Coordinates of C-alpha atoms in Angstrom, one line a residue:
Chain A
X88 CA 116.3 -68.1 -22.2
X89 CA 114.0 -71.5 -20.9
X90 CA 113.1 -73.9 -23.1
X91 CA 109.5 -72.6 -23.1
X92 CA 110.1 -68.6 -23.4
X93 CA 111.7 -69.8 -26.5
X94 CA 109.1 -71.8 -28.0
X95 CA 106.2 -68.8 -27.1
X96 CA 108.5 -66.2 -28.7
X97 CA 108.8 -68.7 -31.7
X98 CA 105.1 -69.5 -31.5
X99 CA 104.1 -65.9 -31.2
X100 CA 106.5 -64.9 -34.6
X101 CA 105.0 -67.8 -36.9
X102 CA 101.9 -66.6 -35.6
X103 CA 102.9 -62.8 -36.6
X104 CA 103.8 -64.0 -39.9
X105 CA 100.9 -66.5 -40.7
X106 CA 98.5 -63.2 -39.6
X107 CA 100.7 -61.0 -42.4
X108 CA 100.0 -63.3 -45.1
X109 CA 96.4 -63.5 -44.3
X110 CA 96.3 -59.9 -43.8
X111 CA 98.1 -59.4 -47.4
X112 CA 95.1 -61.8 -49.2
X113 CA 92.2 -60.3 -47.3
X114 CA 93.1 -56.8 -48.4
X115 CA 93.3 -57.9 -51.8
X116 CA 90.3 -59.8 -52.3
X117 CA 88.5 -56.7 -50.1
X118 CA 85.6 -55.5 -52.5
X119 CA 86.2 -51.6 -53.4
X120 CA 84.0 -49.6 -51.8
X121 CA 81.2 -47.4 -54.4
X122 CA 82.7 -44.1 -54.3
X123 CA 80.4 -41.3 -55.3
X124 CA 82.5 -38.8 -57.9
X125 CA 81.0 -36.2 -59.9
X126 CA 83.2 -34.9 -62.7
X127 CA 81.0 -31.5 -62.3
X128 CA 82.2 -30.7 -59.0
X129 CA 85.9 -31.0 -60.1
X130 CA 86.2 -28.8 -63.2
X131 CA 88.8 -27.0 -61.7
X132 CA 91.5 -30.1 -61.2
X133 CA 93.2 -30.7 -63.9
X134 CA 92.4 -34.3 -65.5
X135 CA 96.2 -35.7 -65.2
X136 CA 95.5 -35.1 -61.3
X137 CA 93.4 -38.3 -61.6
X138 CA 94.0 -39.9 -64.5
X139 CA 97.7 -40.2 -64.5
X140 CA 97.4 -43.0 -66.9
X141 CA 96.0 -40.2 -69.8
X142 CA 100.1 -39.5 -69.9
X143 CA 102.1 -41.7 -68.6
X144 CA 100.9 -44.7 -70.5
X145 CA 100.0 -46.8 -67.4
X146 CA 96.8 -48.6 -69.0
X147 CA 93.6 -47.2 -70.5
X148 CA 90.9 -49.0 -68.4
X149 CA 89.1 -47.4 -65.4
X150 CA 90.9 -47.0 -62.1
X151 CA 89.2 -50.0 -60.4
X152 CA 91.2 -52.1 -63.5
X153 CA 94.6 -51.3 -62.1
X154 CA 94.3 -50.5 -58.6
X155 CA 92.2 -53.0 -57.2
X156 CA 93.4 -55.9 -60.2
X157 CA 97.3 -55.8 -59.8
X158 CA 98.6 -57.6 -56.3
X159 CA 100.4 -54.4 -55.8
X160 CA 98.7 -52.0 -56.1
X161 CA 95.5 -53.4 -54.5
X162 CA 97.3 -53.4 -51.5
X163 CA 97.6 -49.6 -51.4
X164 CA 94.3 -48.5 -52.9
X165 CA 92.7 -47.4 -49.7
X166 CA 95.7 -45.2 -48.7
X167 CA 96.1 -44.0 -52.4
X168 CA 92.9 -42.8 -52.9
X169 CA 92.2 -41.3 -49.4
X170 CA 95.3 -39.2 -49.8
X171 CA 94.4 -38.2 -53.3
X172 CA 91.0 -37.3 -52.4
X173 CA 91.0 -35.6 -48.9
X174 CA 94.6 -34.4 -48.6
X175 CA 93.2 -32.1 -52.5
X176 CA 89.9 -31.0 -50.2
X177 CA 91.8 -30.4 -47.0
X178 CA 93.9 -28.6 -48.6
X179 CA 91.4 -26.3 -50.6
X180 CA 89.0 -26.1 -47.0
X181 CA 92.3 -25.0 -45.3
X182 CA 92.4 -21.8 -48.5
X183 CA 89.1 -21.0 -46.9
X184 CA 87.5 -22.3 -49.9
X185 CA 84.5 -24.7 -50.2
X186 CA 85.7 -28.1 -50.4
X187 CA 84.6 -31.9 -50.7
X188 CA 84.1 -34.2 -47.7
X189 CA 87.0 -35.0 -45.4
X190 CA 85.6 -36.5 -42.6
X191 CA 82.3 -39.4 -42.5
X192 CA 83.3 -42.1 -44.8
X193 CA 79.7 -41.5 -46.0
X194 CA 80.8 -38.2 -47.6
X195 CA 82.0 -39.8 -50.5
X196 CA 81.2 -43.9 -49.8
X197 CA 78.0 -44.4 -50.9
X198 CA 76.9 -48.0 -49.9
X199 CA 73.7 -47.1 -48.3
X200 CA 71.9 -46.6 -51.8
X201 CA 70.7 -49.2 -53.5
X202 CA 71.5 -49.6 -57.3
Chain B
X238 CA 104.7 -46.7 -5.5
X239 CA 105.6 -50.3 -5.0
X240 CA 107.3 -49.7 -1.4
X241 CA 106.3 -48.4 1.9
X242 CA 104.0 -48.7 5.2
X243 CA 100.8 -51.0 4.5
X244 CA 98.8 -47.9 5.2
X245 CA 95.8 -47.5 2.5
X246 CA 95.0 -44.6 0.7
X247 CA 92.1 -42.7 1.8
X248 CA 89.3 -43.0 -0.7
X249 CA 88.2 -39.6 -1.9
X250 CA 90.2 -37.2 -4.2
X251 CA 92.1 -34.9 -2.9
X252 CA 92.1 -30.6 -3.5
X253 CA 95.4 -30.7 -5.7
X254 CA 94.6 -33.9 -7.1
X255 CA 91.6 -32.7 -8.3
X256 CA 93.3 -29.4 -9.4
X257 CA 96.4 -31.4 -11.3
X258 CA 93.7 -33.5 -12.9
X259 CA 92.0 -30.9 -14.7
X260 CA 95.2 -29.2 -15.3
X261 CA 96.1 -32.5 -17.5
X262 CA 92.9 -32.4 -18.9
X263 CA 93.0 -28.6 -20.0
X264 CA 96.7 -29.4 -21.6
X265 CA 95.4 -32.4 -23.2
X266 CA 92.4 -30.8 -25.0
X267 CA 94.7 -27.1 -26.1
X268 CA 95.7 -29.4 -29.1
X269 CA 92.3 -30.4 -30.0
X270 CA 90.8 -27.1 -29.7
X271 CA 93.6 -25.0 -32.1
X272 CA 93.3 -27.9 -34.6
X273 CA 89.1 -27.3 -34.8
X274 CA 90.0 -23.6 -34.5
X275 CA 92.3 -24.1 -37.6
X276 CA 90.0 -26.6 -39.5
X277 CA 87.1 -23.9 -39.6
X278 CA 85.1 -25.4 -42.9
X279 CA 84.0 -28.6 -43.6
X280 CA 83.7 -29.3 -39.6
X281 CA 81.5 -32.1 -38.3
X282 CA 81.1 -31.3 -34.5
X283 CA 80.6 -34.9 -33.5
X284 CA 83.1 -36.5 -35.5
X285 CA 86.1 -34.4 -34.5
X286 CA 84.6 -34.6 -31.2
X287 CA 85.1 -38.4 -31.8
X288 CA 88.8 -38.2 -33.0
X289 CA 89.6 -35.6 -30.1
X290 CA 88.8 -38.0 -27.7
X291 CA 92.0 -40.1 -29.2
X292 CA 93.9 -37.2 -29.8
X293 CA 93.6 -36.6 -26.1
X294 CA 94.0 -40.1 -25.0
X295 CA 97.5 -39.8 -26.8
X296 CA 98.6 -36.4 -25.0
X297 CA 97.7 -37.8 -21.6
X298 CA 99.3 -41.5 -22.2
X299 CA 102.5 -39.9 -23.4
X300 CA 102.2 -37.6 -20.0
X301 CA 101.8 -40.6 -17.5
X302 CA 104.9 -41.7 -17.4
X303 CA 106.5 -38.4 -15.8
X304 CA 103.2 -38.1 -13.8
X305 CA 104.2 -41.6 -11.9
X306 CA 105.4 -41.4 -8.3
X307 CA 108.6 -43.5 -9.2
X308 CA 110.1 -39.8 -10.7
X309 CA 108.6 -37.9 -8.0
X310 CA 110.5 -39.4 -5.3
X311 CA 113.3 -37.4 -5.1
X312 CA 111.4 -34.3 -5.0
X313 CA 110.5 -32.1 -1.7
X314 CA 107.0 -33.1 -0.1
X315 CA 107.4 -36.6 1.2
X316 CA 105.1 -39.6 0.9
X317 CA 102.1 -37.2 0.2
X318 CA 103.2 -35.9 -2.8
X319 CA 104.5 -39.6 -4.0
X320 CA 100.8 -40.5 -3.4
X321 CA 99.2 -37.8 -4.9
X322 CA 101.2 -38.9 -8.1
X323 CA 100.0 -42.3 -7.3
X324 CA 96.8 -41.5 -7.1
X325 CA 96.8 -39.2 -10.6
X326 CA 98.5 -41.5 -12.3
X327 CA 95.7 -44.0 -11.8
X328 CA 92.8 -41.7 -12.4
X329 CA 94.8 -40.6 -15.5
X330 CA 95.4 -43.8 -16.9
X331 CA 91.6 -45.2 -16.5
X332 CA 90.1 -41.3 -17.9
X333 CA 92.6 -42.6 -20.8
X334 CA 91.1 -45.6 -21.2
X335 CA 87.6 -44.1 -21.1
X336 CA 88.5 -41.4 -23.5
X337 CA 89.8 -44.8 -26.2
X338 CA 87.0 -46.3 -26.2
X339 CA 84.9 -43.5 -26.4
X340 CA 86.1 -42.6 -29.6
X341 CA 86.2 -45.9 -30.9
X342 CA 82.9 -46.6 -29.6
X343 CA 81.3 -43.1 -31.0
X344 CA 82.9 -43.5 -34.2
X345 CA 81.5 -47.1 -34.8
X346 CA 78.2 -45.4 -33.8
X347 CA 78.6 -42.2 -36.2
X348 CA 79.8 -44.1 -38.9
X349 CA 79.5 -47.9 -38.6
X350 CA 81.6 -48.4 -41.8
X351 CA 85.0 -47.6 -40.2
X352 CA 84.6 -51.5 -38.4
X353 CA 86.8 -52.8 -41.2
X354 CA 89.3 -50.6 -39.4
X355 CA 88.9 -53.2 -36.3
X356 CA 89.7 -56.0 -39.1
X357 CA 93.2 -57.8 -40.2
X358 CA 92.5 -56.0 -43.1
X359 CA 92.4 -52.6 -41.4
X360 CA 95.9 -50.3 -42.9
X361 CA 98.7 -50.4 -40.7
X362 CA 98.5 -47.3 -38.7
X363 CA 94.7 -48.3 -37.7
X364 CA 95.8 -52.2 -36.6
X365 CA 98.4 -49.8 -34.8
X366 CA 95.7 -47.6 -33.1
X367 CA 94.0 -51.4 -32.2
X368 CA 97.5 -52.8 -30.6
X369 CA 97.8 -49.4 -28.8
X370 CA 94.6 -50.2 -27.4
X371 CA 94.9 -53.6 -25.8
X372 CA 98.4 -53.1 -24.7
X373 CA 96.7 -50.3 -22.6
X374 CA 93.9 -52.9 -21.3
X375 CA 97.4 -55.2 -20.4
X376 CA 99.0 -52.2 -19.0
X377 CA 96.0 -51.7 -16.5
X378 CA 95.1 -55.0 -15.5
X379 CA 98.9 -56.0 -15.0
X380 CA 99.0 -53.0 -12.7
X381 CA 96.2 -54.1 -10.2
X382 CA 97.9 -54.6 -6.8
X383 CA 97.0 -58.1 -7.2
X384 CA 99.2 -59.1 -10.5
X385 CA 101.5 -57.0 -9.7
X386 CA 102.7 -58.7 -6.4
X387 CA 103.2 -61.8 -8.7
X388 CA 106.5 -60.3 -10.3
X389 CA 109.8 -59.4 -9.1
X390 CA 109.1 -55.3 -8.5
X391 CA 112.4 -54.6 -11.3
X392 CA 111.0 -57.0 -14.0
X393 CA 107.2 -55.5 -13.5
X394 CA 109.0 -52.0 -14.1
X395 CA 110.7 -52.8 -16.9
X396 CA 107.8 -54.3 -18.5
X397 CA 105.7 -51.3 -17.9
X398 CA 108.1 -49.0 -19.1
X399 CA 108.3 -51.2 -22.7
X400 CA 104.7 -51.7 -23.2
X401 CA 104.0 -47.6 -22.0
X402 CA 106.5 -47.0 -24.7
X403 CA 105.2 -48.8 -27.3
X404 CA 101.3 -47.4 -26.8
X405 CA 103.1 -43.9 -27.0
X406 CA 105.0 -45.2 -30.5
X407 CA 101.6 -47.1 -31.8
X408 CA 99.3 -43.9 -30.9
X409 CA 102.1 -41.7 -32.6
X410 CA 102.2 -44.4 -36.0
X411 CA 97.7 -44.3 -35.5
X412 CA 97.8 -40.3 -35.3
X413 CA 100.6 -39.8 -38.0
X414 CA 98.6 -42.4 -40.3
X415 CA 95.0 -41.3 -39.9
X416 CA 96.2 -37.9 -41.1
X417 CA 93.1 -36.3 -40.2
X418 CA 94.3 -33.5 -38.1
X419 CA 97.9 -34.0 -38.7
X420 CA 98.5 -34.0 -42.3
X421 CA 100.8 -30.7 -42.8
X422 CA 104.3 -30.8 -41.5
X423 CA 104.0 -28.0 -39.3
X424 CA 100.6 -30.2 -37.4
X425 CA 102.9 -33.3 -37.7
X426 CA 105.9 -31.5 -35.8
X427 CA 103.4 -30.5 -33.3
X428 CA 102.6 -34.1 -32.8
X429 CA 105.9 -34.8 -32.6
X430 CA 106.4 -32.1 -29.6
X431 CA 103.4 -33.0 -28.1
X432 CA 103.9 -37.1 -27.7
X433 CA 107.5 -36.8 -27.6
X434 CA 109.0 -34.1 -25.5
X435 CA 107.3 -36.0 -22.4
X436 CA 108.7 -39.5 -23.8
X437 CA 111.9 -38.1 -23.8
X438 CA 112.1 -36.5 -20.5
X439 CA 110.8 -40.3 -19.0
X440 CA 113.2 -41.8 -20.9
X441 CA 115.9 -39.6 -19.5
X442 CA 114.6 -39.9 -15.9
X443 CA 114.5 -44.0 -16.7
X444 CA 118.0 -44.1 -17.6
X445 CA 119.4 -41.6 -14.2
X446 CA 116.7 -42.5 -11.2
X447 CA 116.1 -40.0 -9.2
X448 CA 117.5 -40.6 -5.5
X449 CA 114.3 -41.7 -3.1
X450 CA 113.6 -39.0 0.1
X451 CA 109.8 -40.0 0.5
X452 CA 108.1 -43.4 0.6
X453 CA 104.6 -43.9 -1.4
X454 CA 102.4 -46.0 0.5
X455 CA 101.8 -49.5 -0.7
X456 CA 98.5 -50.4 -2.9
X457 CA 96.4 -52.4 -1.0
X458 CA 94.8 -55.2 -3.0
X459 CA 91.0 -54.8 -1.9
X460 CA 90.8 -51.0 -2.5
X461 CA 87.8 -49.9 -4.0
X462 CA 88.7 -49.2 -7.4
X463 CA 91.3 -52.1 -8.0
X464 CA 88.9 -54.5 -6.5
X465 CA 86.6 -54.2 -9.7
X466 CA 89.5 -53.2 -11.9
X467 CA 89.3 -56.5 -13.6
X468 CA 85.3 -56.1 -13.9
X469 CA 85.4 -53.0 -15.5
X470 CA 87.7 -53.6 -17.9
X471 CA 85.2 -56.8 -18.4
X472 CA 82.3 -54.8 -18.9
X473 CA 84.2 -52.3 -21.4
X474 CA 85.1 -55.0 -23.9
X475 CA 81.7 -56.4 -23.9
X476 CA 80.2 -53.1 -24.3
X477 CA 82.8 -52.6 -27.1
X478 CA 82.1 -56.6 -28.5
X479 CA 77.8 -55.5 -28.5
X480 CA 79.0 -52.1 -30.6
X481 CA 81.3 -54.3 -32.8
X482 CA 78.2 -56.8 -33.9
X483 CA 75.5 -53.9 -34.4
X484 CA 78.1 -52.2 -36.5
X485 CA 78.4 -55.2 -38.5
X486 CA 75.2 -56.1 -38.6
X487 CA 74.1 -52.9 -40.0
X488 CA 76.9 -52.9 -42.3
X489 CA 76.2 -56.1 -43.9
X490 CA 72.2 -55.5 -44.4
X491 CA 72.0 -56.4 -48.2
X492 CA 71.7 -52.4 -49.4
X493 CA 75.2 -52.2 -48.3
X494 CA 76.7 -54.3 -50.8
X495 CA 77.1 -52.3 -53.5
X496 CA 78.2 -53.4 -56.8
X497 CA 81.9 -52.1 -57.9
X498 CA 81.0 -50.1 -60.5
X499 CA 78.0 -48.5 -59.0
X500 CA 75.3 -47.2 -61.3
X501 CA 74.8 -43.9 -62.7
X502 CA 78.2 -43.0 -63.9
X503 CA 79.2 -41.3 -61.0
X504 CA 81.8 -43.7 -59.4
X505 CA 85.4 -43.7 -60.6

């Protein structure tokens, strides 16, 4: 390998790991989107679904306190709330059954209305 | 496809190109149709419209590679066949890149909120969906007659083969991810079939060549598509660059910035 190959491919991996970091602290600091939930449309899921923490002793604050707070988990919360939320109404739209939104992040993001 | 008599290509389609073409097309949208066929409720026309464009773009990139005249030229039918896979191959690959940007262009207009998918900050299988995207773009420009003369004809096919490879593995990580349409493991095995039956029979055919009986002809470098290859693929990024600032500008008007928790008691 040239002298120069070398230097790109080392260029290009500082630059892939420099990008990760950034990546890491921008999804972090990401504001959560508003998510419109009303507990009247889901009588029929059982609380612990949700609020795991009711049971396993995980905190008592809301879930934006945990999920979007702790390094960890804030890195996850998109991916842990869309698969709570649509994979639950895919599934019950799949039973033929009429189900929450699972398609147009406007279905259940609602940033266009003002507070 | 890289060898051959200087002889161009004529310029218009051909009867069983034109009848291969839309046989692609047909195979490539049979997935799309049974998912919406299975996904009855909850169905927003335009919006799976949208995201079958991509699943289609996915079925036809993983195709391309056995629809290339390289495999074709040990078969029976001589140099016309080789350019009629020629020929497809190309049409294939720019109705694939049409089909991309279509559906990323159509969801930014449907939904302008999915932009901070086009962001670092995007998941991992959407940053994947992005990659797969521009290593296509590379793929097509470093195929125009023009670049392609530049490299050593084994080195150019190798590097073809890799990058081809890895759209089919970043469209299969974007597809798998999204979980739209492929969340059950019966949809996911289907995927599976679908993107990697034809990625294994390339990879097969990459490893034992077939022997060569018919010559393609060679490109030419001032044909009438490749010559505005370059201003094409121009004019689709700026179109997609203009999409990318209206979405963002519309997303960042001040009613979008919601405060976390939003009022009412009907947030989480």
């Amino acid at each position: 390998m040239s002298r120069r190959a070398l230097f790109v491919a080392l260029a290009l991996c500082a630059l892939a790991v420099a990008l990760g970091a950034l990546r890491w602290r921008l999804i972090e600091r990401a504001p959560m989107l508003a998510i419109v939930f009303d507990h009247q449309d889901h009588f029929a899921v059982k609380c612990a679904t949700c609020h795991h923490n009711f049971f396993d002793r995980t905190g008592n604050d809301s879930c934006y306190f945990c999920h979007k707070q702790r390094p960890e988990l804030a890195r996850r919360v998109q991916t842990d709330f869309h698969t709570l939320c649509r994979d639950c109404h895919t599934k019950i739209a799949a039973q033929g059954y009429a189900s929450g939104p699972t398609r147009r992040c406007g279905g259940c993001h609602d940033w266009r209305t003002p507070p | 496809m890289q060898t051959g008599s200087k002889a161009p290509a004529p310029a218009g389609r051909s009867a069983p190109e034109g009848r291969l073409l839309w046989a692609v097309l047909a195979y490539a949208c049979v997935p799309l149709g049974l998912v919406l066929w299975a996904n009855g409720s909850g169905v927003d026309r335009l919006w799976d419209l949208a995201m079958g464009l991509g699943v289609a773009a996915a079925t036809i990139v993983a195709l391309l590679p056995v629809l290339s005249a390289r495999w074709w030229a040990g078969a029976q039918g001589g140099s016309s066949l080789l350019r009629l896979m020629q020929r497809l191959h190309r049409d294939l690959a720019w109705l694939c890149m049409g089909f991309v940007l279509l559906h990323v262009l159509a969801l930014l207009w449907l939904e302008p909120r999915t932009l901070d998918y086009l962001l670092l900050s995007a998941p991992g299988y959407m940053l994947a969906g992005l990659g797969a995207l521009l290593l296509m773009l590379a793929l097509i420009v470093s195929s125009s007659a023009r670049l392609k003369r530049r490299w050593p004809q084994g080195v150019w096919r190798r590097w073809h083969a890799a990058m081809s490879l890895g759209v089919v593995a970043l469209g299969l990580w974007h597809l798998l991810g999204a979980g739209f349409y492929f969340a059950g493991l019966g949809a996911q095995a289907a995927l599976l079939c679908l993107l990697g039956v034809p990625t294994v029979i390339a990879l097969l055919w990459h490893f034992q060549p077939p022997t060569v009986t018919g010559r393609a002809p060679r490109e030419t470098a001032r044909g009438p598509r490749r010559g505005g290859a370059l201003a094409t693929v121009a004019l689709l990024l700026a179109v997609l660059a203009a999409c990318v600032w209206w979405a963002q500008a519309l997303t960042s008007s001040p009613a979008a910035d919601v405060p976390y928790p939003c009022p009412a008691g009907r947030c989480l």
